[in-house]
PDB file of C-alpha atoms in Angstrom:
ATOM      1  CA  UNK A  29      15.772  11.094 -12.211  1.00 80.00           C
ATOM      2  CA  UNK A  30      13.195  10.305  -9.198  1.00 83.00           C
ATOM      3  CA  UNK A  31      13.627  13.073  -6.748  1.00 87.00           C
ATOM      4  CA  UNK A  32      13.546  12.343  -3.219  1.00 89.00           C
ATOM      5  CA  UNK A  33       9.536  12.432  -2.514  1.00 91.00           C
ATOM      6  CA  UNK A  34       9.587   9.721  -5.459  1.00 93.00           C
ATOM      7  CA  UNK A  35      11.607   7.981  -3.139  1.00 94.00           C
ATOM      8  CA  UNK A  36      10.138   7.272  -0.097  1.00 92.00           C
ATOM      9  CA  UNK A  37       6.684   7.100  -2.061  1.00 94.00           C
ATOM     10  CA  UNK A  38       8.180   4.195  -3.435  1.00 95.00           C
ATOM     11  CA  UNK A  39       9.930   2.913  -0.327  1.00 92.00           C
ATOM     12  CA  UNK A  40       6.567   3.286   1.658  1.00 91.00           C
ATOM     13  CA  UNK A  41       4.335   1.395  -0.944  1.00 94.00           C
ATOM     14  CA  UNK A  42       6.672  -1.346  -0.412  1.00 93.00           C
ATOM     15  CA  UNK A  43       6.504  -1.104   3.089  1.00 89.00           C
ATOM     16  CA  UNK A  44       2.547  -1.943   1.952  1.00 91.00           C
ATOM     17  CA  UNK A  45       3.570  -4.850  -0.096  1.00 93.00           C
ATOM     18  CA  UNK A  46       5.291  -6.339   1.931  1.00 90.00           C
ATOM     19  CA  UNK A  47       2.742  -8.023   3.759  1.00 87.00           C
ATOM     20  CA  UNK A  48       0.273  -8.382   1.163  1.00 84.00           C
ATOM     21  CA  UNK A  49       2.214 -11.240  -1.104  1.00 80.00           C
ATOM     22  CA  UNK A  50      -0.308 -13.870  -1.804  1.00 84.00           C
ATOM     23  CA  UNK A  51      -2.174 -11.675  -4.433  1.00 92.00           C
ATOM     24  CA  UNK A  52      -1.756  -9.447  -7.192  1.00 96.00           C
ATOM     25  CA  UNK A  53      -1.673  -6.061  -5.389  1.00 96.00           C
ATOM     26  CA  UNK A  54      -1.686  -2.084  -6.169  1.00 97.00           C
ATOM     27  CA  UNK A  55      -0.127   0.435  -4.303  1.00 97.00           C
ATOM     28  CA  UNK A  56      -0.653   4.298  -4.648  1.00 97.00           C
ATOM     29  CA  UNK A  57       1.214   6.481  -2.793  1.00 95.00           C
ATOM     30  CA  UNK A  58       1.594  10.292  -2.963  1.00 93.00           C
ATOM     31  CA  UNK A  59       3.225  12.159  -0.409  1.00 89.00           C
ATOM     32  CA  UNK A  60       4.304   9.261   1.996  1.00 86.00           C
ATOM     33  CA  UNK A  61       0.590   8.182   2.483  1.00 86.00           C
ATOM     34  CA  UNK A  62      -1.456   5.958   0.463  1.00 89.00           C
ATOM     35  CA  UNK A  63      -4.655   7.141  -2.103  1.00 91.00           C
ATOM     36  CA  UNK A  64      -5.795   3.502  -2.786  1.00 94.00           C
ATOM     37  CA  UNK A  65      -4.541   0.023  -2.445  1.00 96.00           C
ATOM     38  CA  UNK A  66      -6.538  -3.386  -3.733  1.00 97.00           C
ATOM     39  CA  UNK A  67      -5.564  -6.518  -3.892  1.00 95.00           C
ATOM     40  CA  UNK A  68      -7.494  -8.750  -6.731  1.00 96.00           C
ATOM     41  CA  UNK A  69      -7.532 -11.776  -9.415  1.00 96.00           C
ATOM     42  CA  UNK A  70      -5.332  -9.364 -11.869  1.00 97.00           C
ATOM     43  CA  UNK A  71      -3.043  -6.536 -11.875  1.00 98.00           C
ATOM     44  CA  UNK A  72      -5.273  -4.853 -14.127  1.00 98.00           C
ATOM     45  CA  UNK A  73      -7.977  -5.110 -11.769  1.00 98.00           C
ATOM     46  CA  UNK A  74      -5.817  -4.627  -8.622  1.00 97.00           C
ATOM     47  CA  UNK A  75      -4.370  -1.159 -10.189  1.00 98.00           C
ATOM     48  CA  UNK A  76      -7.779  -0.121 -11.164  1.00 97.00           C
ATOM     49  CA  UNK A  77      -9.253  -0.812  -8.170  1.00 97.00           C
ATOM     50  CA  UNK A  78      -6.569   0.885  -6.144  1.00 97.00           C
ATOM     51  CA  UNK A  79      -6.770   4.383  -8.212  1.00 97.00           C
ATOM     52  CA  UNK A  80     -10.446   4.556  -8.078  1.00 95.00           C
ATOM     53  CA  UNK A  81      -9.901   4.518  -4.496  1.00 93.00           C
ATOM     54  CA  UNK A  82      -9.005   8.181  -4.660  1.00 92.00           C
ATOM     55  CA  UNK A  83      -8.545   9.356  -7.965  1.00 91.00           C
ATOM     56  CA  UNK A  84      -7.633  12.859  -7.323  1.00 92.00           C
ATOM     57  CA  UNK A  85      -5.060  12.299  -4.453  1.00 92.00           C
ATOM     58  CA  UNK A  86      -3.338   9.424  -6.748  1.00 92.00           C
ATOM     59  CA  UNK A  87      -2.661  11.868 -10.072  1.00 93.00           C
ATOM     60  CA  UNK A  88       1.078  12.358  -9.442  1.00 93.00           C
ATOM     61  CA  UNK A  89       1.556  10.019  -7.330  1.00 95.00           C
ATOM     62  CA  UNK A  90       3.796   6.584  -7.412  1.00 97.00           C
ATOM     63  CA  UNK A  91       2.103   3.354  -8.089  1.00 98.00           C
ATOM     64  CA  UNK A  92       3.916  -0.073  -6.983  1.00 98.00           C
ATOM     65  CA  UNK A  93       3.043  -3.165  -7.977  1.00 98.00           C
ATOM     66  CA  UNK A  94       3.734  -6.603  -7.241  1.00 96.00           C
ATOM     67  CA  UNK A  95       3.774  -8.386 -10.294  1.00 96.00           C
ATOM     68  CA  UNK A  96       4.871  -7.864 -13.581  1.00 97.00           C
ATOM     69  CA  UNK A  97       3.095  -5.095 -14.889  1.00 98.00           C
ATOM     70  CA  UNK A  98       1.579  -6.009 -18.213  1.00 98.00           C
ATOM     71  CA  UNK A  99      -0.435  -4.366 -21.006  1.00 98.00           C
ATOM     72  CA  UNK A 100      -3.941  -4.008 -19.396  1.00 98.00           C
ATOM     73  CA  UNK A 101      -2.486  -2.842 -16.537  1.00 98.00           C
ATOM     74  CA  UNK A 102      -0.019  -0.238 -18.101  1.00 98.00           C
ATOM     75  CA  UNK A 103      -3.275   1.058 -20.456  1.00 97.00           C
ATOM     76  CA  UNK A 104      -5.229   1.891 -17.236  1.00 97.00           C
ATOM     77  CA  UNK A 105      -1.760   3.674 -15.521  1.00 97.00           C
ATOM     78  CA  UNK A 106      -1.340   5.670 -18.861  1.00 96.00           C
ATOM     79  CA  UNK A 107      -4.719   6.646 -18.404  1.00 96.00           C
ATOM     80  CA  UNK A 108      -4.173   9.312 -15.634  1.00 93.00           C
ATOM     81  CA  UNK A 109      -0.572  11.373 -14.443  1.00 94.00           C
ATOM     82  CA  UNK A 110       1.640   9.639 -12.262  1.00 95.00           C
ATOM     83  CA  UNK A 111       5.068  10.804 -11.566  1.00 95.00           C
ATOM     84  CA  UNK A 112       6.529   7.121 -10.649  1.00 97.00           C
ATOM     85  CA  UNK A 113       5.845   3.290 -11.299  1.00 98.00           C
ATOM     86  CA  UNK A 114       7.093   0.431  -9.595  1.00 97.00           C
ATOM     87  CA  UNK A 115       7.155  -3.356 -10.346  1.00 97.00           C
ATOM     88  CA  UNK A 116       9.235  -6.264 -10.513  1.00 96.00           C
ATOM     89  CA  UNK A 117       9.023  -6.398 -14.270  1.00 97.00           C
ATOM     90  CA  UNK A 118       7.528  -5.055 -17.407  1.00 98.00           C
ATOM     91  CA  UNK A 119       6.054  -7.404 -20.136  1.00 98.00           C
ATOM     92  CA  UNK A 120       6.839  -6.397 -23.800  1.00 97.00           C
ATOM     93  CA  UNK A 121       5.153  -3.565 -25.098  1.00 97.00           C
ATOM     94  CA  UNK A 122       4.619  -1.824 -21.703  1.00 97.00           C
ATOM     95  CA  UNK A 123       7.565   0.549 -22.198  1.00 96.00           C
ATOM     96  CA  UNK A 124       6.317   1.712 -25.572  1.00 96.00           C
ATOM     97  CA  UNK A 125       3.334   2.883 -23.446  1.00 95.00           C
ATOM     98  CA  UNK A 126       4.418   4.137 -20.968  1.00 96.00           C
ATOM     99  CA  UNK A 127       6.251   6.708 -23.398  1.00 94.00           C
ATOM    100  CA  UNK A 128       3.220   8.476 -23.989  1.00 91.00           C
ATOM    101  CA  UNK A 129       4.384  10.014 -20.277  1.00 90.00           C
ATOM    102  CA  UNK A 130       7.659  12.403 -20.925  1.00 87.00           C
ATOM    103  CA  UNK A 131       8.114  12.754 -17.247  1.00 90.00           C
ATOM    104  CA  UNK A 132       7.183   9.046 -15.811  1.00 95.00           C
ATOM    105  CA  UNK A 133       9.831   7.779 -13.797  1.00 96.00           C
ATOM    106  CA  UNK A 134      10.043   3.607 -14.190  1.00 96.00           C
ATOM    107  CA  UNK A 135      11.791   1.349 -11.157  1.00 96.00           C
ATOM    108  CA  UNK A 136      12.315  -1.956 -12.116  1.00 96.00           C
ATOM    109  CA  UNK A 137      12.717  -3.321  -8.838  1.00 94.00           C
ATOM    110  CA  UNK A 138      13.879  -7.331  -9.758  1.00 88.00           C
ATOM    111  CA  UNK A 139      13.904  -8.447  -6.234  1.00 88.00           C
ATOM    112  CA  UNK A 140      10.462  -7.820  -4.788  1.00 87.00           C
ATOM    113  CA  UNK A 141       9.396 -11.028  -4.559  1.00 84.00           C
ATOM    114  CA  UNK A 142      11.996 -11.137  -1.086  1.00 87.00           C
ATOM    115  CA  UNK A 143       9.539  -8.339   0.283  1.00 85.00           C
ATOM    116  CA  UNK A 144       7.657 -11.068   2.461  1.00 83.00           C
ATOM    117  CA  UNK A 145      10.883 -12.340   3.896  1.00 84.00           C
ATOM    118  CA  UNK A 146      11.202  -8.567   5.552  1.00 81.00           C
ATOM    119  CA  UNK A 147       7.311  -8.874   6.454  1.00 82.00           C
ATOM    120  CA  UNK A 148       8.274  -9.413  10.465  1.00 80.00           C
ATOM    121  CA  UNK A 149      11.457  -7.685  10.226  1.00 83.00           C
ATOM    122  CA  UNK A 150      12.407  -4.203  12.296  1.00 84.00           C
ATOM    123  CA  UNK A 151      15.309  -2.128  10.853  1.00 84.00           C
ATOM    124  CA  UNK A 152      17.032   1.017  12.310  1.00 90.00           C
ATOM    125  CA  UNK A 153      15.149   4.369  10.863  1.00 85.00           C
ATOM    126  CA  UNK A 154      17.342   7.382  10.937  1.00 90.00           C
ATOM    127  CA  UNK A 155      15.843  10.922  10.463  1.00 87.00           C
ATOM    128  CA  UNK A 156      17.818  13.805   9.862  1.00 91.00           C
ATOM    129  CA  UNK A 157      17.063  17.121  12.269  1.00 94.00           C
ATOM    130  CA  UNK A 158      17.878  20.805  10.580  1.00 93.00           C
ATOM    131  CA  UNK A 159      20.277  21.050  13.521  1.00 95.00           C
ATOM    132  CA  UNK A 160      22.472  17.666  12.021  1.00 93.00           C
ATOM    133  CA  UNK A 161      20.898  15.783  14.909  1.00 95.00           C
ATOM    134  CA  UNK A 162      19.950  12.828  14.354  1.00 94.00           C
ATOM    135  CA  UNK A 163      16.483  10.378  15.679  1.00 94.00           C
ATOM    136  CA  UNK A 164      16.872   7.020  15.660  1.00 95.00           C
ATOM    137  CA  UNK A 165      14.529   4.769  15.975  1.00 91.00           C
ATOM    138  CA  UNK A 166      13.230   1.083  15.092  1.00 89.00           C
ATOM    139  CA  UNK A 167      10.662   0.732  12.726  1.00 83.00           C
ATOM    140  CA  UNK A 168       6.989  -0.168  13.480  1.00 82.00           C
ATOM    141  CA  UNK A 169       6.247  -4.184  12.866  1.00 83.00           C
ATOM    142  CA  UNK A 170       2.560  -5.236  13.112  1.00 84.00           C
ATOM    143  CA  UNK A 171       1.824  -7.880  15.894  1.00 84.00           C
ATOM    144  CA  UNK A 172      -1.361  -8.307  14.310  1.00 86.00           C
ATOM    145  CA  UNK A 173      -0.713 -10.422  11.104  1.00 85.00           C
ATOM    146  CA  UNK A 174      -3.319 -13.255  10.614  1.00 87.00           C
ATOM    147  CA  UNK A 175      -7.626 -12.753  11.549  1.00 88.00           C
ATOM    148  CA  UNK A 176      -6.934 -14.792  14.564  1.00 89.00           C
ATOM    149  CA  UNK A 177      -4.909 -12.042  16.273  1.00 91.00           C
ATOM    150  CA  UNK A 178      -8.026  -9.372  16.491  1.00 89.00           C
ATOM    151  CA  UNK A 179     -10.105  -9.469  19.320  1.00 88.00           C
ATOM    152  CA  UNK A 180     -13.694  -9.243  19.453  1.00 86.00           C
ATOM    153  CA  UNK A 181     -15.142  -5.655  21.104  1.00 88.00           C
ATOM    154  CA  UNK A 182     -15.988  -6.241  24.931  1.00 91.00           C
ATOM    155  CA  UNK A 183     -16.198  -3.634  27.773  1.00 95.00           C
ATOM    156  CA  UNK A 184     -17.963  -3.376  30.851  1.00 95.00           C
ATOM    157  CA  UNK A 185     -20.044  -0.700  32.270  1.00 95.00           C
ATOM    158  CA  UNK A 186     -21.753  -0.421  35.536  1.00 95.00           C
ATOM    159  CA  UNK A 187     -21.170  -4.195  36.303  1.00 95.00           C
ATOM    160  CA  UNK A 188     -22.748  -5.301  32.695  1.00 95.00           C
ATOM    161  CA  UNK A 189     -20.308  -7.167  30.287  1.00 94.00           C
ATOM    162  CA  UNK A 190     -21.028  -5.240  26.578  1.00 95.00           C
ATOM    163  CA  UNK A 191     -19.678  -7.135  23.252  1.00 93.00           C
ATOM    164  CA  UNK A 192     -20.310  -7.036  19.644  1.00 91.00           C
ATOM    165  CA  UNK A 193     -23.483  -8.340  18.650  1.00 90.00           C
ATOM    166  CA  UNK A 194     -21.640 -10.671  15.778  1.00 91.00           C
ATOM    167  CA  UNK A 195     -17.967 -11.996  14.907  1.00 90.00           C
ATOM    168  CA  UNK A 196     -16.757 -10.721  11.847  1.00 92.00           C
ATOM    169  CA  UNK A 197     -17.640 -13.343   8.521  1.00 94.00           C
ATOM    170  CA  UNK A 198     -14.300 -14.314   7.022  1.00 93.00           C
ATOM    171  CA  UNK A 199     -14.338 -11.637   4.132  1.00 94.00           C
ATOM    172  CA  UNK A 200     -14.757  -9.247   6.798  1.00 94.00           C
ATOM    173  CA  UNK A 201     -11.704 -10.239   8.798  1.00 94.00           C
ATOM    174  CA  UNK A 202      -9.784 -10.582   5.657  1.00 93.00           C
ATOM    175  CA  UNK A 203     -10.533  -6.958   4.729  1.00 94.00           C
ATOM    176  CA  UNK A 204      -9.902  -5.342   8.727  1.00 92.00           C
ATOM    177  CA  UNK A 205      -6.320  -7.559   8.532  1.00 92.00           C
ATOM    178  CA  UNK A 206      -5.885  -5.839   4.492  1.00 92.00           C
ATOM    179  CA  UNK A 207      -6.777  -1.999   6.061  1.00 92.00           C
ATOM    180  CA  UNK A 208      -4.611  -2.727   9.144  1.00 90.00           C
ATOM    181  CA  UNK A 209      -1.154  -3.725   7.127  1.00 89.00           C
ATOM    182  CA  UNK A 210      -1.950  -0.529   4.707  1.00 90.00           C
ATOM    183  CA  UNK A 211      -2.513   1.848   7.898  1.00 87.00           C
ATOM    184  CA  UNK A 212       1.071   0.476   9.221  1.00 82.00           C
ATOM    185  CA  UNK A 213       2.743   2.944   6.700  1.00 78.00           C
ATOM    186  CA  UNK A 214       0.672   6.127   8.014  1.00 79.00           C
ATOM    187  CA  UNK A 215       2.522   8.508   9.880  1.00 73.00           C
ATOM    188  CA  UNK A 216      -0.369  10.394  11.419  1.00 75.00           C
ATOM    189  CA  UNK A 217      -3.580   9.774  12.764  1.00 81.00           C
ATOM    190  CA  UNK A 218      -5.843   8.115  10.194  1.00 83.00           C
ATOM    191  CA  UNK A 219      -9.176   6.119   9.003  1.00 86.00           C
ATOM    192  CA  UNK A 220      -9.089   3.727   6.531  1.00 89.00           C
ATOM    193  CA  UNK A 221     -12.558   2.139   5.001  1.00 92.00           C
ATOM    194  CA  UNK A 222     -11.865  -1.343   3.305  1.00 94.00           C
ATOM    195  CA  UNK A 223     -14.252  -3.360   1.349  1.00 94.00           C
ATOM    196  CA  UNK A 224     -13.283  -6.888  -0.691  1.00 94.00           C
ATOM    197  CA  UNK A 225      -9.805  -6.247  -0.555  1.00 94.00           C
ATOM    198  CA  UNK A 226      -9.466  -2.844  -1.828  1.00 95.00           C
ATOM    199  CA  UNK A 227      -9.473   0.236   0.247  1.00 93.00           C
ATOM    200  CA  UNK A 228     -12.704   2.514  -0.622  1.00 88.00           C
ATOM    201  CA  UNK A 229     -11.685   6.142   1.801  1.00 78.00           C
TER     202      UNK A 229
END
C-alpha cells in the first residue's frame, strides 16, 4: 500500500499538472518537492527529460504523468527505483514491466484529464498540529498564468529609470511561466533553472 509520503508526493505532482495540460508532461516528486519536471513531444521524452533533471533526488521518488504511460516510457521508469507511479492509464504490456519492481506502487488515476478544470481553483488546506490543533488555510493559486502577466524588470535609482536591456523571446517566456507553475508546489524558499520546457536545477 502507498504510505502517506507516497501520498502527498502524488497529490503535489498533480498540483504541478494541473496547469501544465496542453503537453505531454513528467512529474518527479520526492519528499513534497519536485527533482525534475519537462514537458515535451512524448511521454518518453517528457519522463526522461524530467529524471535527468536530478537523477539522484528522483530514485525513490513518485513520478506522475499525464498521459497514458506506454512502453517507452515505462522502459526508461524501470530503469531507475521509484517507490510510486502515477498516470491516467497504462497501455498493454506496461504492467508486465513494471513487475520487474517488487515494491512499485501503481495509481491509476482515470480522471486526470479534469486537473485543468481545478487549474484556478482554491480549496480549504487543513494541517494537523501535535497538540490536535488544527491550521486552516486556503491554498496558494497563481495570478500569473499566461507570458502576458510578467512584467519586465524596471527600478529607479538616484532619479535614473533602470530596465532590462531585452524582453524575453517567446521560448523564454514560455519556460519562466513552466518554472513558475512548478515552484507553486514548493513549500520553502527555492530556485528553479528552466530551459525548453524542462527544469535543468
Amino acid at each position: 500500500h502507498p504510505g502517506k509520503i507516497n501520498i502527498t508526493d502524488v497529490d503535489s505532482a498533480l498540483g504541478i499538472l494541473r496547469h501544465v495540460a496542453d503537453a505531454p508532461c513528467a512529474v518527479i516528486v520526492k519528499h513534497n518537492n519536485p527533482c525534475g519536471a519537462a514537458r515535451a513531444g512524448t511521454l518518453a521524452e517528457a519522463y526522461d527529460r524530467a529524471h535527468m533533471a536530478d537523477r539522484l533526488a528522483a530514485f525513490g521518488g513518485a513520478i506522475a504523468l499525464n498521459r497514458e504511460v506506454d512502453l517507452a516510457t515505462a522502459e526508461l521508469i524501470v530503469e531507475s527505483y521509484a517507490e510510486v507511479v502515477a498516470a491516467p492509464e497504462f497501455a498493454p504490456g506496461v504492467m508486465d514491466r513494471f513487475a520487474r519492481w517488487k515494491n512499485l506502487r501503481v495509481m491509476r488515476i482515470a480522471n486526470m484529464a479534469r486537473l485543468a478544470g481545478y487549474a484556478a481553483e482554491t480549496f480549504i488546506d487543513f494541517t494537523s498540529l501535535l497538540d490536535g490543533g488544527l491550521v486552516v488555510q486556503t491554498s496558494f493559486v497563481p495570478k500569473t498564468r499566461s507570458a502576458g502577466d510578467f512584467l519586465p524588470a524596471a527600478t529607479s535609482f538616484k532619479g535614473k529609470e533602470y530596465r532590462v536591456a531585452r524582453e524575453p523571446t517567446a521560448a523564454e517566456y514560455d519556460d519562466l511561466l513552466f518554472g513558475w507553475l512548478v515552484e507553486t508546489v514548493i513549500t520553502s524558499n527555492s530556485l528553479i533553472y528552466v530551459k525548453d520546457g524542462a527544469t535543468v536545477g
